[in-house]
């Protein structure tokens, strides 16, 4: 494969946060009616102004700067004392032992952890099972590494109680030789949580076929009322076959510090460190200090954050469900909703651009997440509550206006 | 190639900063004499406590945090206003236009820029010309991408006035099909600067053979008295064939913020952004703000920093040259010295470990930089002046003790 072919498959034009690089050419001819006024909302990511970073995070960063050299330069896998502190808290959170010394790496963002984990387990020609829909970078990582993607459908629209993973298709993928299964739980973009039965089935299948599972649990702390969350690593699966990825990011509004962690298989973590040495050396030294605040927030702070998000979720679900032909599954964790829209007179990606131009609302097109999601849009509702509701009403109004 | 093979070639055991992970096993039997006391010095990287970060850098970071969302989330290639500011200053510094909008990307450290630049130009089977000795990650990047390395010797020991690149070997590499040439100027680990004639010859050869040149100019600001520095990108070479990498790092003691920039070829920069989207998303948003201080330091600050480093360099050269059989070329830029040691009774890597255990001095073994440099060690002398001199004296004393 030439370098041109390799990069022509790696599009970012519709990726969240990149909208500013789009040129509006050609849309005018399709547009109907005038602008809907209202406070602009960028649903492509959470609004750290609406939800402020963890109290004390900036102070801990400042102490990191004041500490100087030993904080600026750490082992490639991150400062040992910080890894050890985290290991203890993540053991409690996930319900299975975390080895801070040999079984954990701190990375520049959870995206950094995801890249390193996949690049440390997948090479050219390797088969990888990927959920559809799932986080848009998963597919791209496999393509960049010249692996072969074996899709596994998530039938999330079939209803609550389980995420809807097609377990037969997952077994087919393992049977066809998939050596890695990569998925997010809660699922991004749908916001559903895998049931205990689904997680147990994944563990059993991965063990039977000797596959490595990389589970992106970025939103595993932001779980809503009456939802049970099951940690894959705490189940019946060999510890060396699981890598769990988390990070203080959108839930804690700490994305600006670019921090992620991966933990689990010592062998894979050792490879990830070797690779980090040539990809980015290490997560920012001073930023690493911010991890001291993680899973260490003031009493009640996280519970309140969950309550606020649940209230926004409830209102957004009402707005979308009032729209004729709009369907949306209830978000169980994280801050995404993924409504599917009725047939429109313009394509999904064009509607997304029209939304930006006519209503000041930025969403991410469903095509980023699966080939079957062209009629969906993803919203990160970690936003100012009133602004998010008003912006969702403008989406519904424009759906009405552009209905086919 | 299996994933095991791929990673077995990516060693980091002797990489700078990783010494803490080494186990001392087996060394006791070789050791002679007792410990040499003195303040420990870690020459594997600069000491940001001895040389403090740029004045105002922390304040600008803090303003970045206070700015909130629009600083935390930027385009993948970095905040536009910051890129535009930088483009102007880098145009002045390098002597050729920099396009902040389409021809620049901000990365997590200059290591991040290097990874993205190589991964955006080299794919499996591509031939890449690599200087020996040169920065240790260069070779590893080519190996990780399954490219083929064509070595080009740097005969730095032949004397001053030119770096000593073997231009015939470089042409041989291009003739054999090398499509990329990757090198650092000033050279890391030797600290030599390529002469105008050498840079012109590189530009002419790359143009003749249509190759892309990636030049790592990380230390191009820390140039000592009476040394002329020539920017490749300002010479007779097609702009779309050059990527220049810099960053506010060791020179400015800003490594803790993990910032790098790459600029030049719009096509390569566009690919680098696509790749950054799946490797790390973006350089830390708040950290990007620190770039506002770069090439924007208080009057006289950089000149003073250069003077201090030159004074340390002069003293270290004296110490090493007084050692029997130790040879060292004069550092022309940057903060590395790369002395070659006489024959010892222990291997190079073992001597490096003995240095750490018996004298509290950490250096990087020459084998990290080329297969011909087993008798050399690299020191980053951006350290407390007196401590660096005393530690170098301990190195010379241990060379004497372990002489073959």
Tab-separated table of N, CA and C in Angstrom, chain A residues 16 19 40-46 312 316 320 335-337 360-364 378-384 387-395:
chain	number	residue	atom	x	y	z
A	16	UNK	N	-15.189	15.306	14.904
A	16	UNK	CA	-15.598	16.338	15.852
A	16	UNK	C	-14.459	17.327	16.113
A	19	UNK	N	-14.799	21.015	12.349
A	19	UNK	CA	-15.789	21.687	11.516
A	19	UNK	C	-15.280	23.034	11.013
A	40	UNK	N	-25.227	29.597	20.220
A	40	UNK	CA	-24.579	28.485	19.520
A	40	UNK	C	-24.149	27.404	20.514
A	41	UNK	N	-24.302	26.171	20.112
A	41	UNK	CA	-23.850	25.064	20.960
A	41	UNK	C	-23.021	24.106	20.113
A	42	UNK	N	-21.842	23.779	20.615
A	42	UNK	CA	-20.959	22.832	19.927
A	42	UNK	C	-21.068	21.483	20.633
A	43	UNK	N	-21.969	20.634	20.094
A	43	UNK	CA	-22.198	19.310	20.689
A	43	UNK	C	-21.116	18.307	20.279
A	44	UNK	N	-20.102	18.747	19.528
A	44	UNK	CA	-19.091	17.774	19.099
A	44	UNK	C	-18.230	17.338	20.283
A	45	UNK	N	-18.159	18.145	21.312
A	45	UNK	CA	-17.466	17.736	22.545
A	45	UNK	C	-18.108	18.442	23.718
A	46	UNK	N	-17.710	18.058	24.925
A	46	UNK	CA	-18.285	18.662	26.118
A	46	UNK	C	-17.801	20.097	26.296
A	312	UNK	N	-30.045	16.821	32.165
A	312	UNK	CA	-29.960	17.284	30.766
A	312	UNK	C	-30.409	16.164	29.835
A	316	UNK	N	-33.355	16.320	26.996
A	316	UNK	CA	-33.047	16.125	25.574
A	316	UNK	C	-33.851	14.960	24.989
A	320	UNK	N	-36.292	15.296	21.675
A	320	UNK	CA	-36.139	14.496	20.454
A	320	UNK	C	-37.340	13.578	20.239
A	335	UNK	N	-22.065	11.001	28.118
A	335	UNK	CA	-22.835	12.215	27.828
A	335	UNK	C	-23.182	12.333	26.350
A	336	UNK	N	-23.416	11.161	25.702
A	336	UNK	CA	-23.833	11.208	24.302
A	336	UNK	C	-25.282	10.790	24.136
A	337	UNK	N	-25.972	11.444	23.193
A	337	UNK	CA	-27.211	10.889	22.635
A	337	UNK	C	-26.980	10.741	21.140
A	360	UNK	N	-26.530	27.369	14.241
A	360	UNK	CA	-25.410	27.516	15.183
A	360	UNK	C	-25.214	26.286	16.053
A	361	UNK	N	-25.599	25.115	15.530
A	361	UNK	CA	-25.494	23.880	16.303
A	361	UNK	C	-24.522	22.929	15.602
A	362	UNK	N	-23.519	22.489	16.327
A	362	UNK	CA	-22.555	21.548	15.763
A	362	UNK	C	-22.802	20.166	16.348
A	363	UNK	N	-23.023	19.183	15.461
A	363	UNK	CA	-23.154	17.772	15.871
A	363	UNK	C	-22.214	16.967	14.983
A	364	UNK	N	-22.017	15.701	15.312
A	364	UNK	CA	-21.134	14.849	14.519
A	364	UNK	C	-21.985	13.873	13.718
A	378	UNK	N	-24.619	12.531	16.431
A	378	UNK	CA	-24.188	12.379	17.814
A	378	UNK	C	-24.084	13.737	18.477
A	379	UNK	N	-24.592	13.815	19.702
A	379	UNK	CA	-24.490	15.041	20.503
A	379	UNK	C	-23.805	14.705	21.822
A	380	UNK	N	-22.807	15.486	22.196
A	380	UNK	CA	-22.261	15.403	23.545
A	380	UNK	C	-23.008	16.445	24.366
A	381	UNK	N	-23.828	15.972	25.317
A	381	UNK	CA	-24.710	16.912	26.029
A	381	UNK	C	-24.111	17.436	27.333
A	382	UNK	N	-22.809	17.322	27.470
A	382	UNK	CA	-22.147	17.939	28.621
A	382	UNK	C	-22.001	19.429	28.311
A	383	UNK	N	-23.133	20.136	28.450
A	383	UNK	CA	-23.268	21.525	27.988
A	383	UNK	C	-24.080	22.307	29.023
A	384	UNK	N	-24.145	23.575	28.822
A	384	UNK	CA	-25.092	24.380	29.584
A	384	UNK	C	-26.497	23.813	29.332
A	387	UNK	N	-29.067	25.935	27.217
A	387	UNK	CA	-28.590	26.110	25.846
A	387	UNK	C	-28.704	24.797	25.078
A	388	UNK	N	-28.429	23.678	25.756
A	388	UNK	CA	-28.497	22.375	25.094
A	388	UNK	C	-29.934	22.044	24.695
A	389	UNK	N	-30.875	22.353	25.570
A	389	UNK	CA	-32.284	22.084	25.265
A	389	UNK	C	-32.736	22.943	24.084
A	390	UNK	N	-32.412	24.227	24.130
A	390	UNK	CA	-32.834	25.133	23.049
A	390	UNK	C	-32.201	24.708	21.721
A	391	UNK	N	-30.947	24.306	21.758
A	391	UNK	CA	-30.271	23.896	20.519
A	391	UNK	C	-30.897	22.615	19.972
A	392	UNK	N	-31.296	21.709	20.875
A	392	UNK	CA	-31.938	20.466	20.418
A	392	UNK	C	-33.293	20.782	19.783
A	393	UNK	N	-33.981	21.780	20.341
A	393	UNK	CA	-35.258	22.188	19.725
A	393	UNK	C	-35.028	22.728	18.318
A	394	UNK	N	-33.930	23.433	18.107
A	394	UNK	CA	-33.620	23.940	16.761
A	394	UNK	C	-33.319	22.773	15.815
A	395	UNK	N	-32.658	21.731	16.328
A	395	UNK	CA	-32.402	20.549	15.475
A	395	UNK	C	-33.736	19.955	15.020
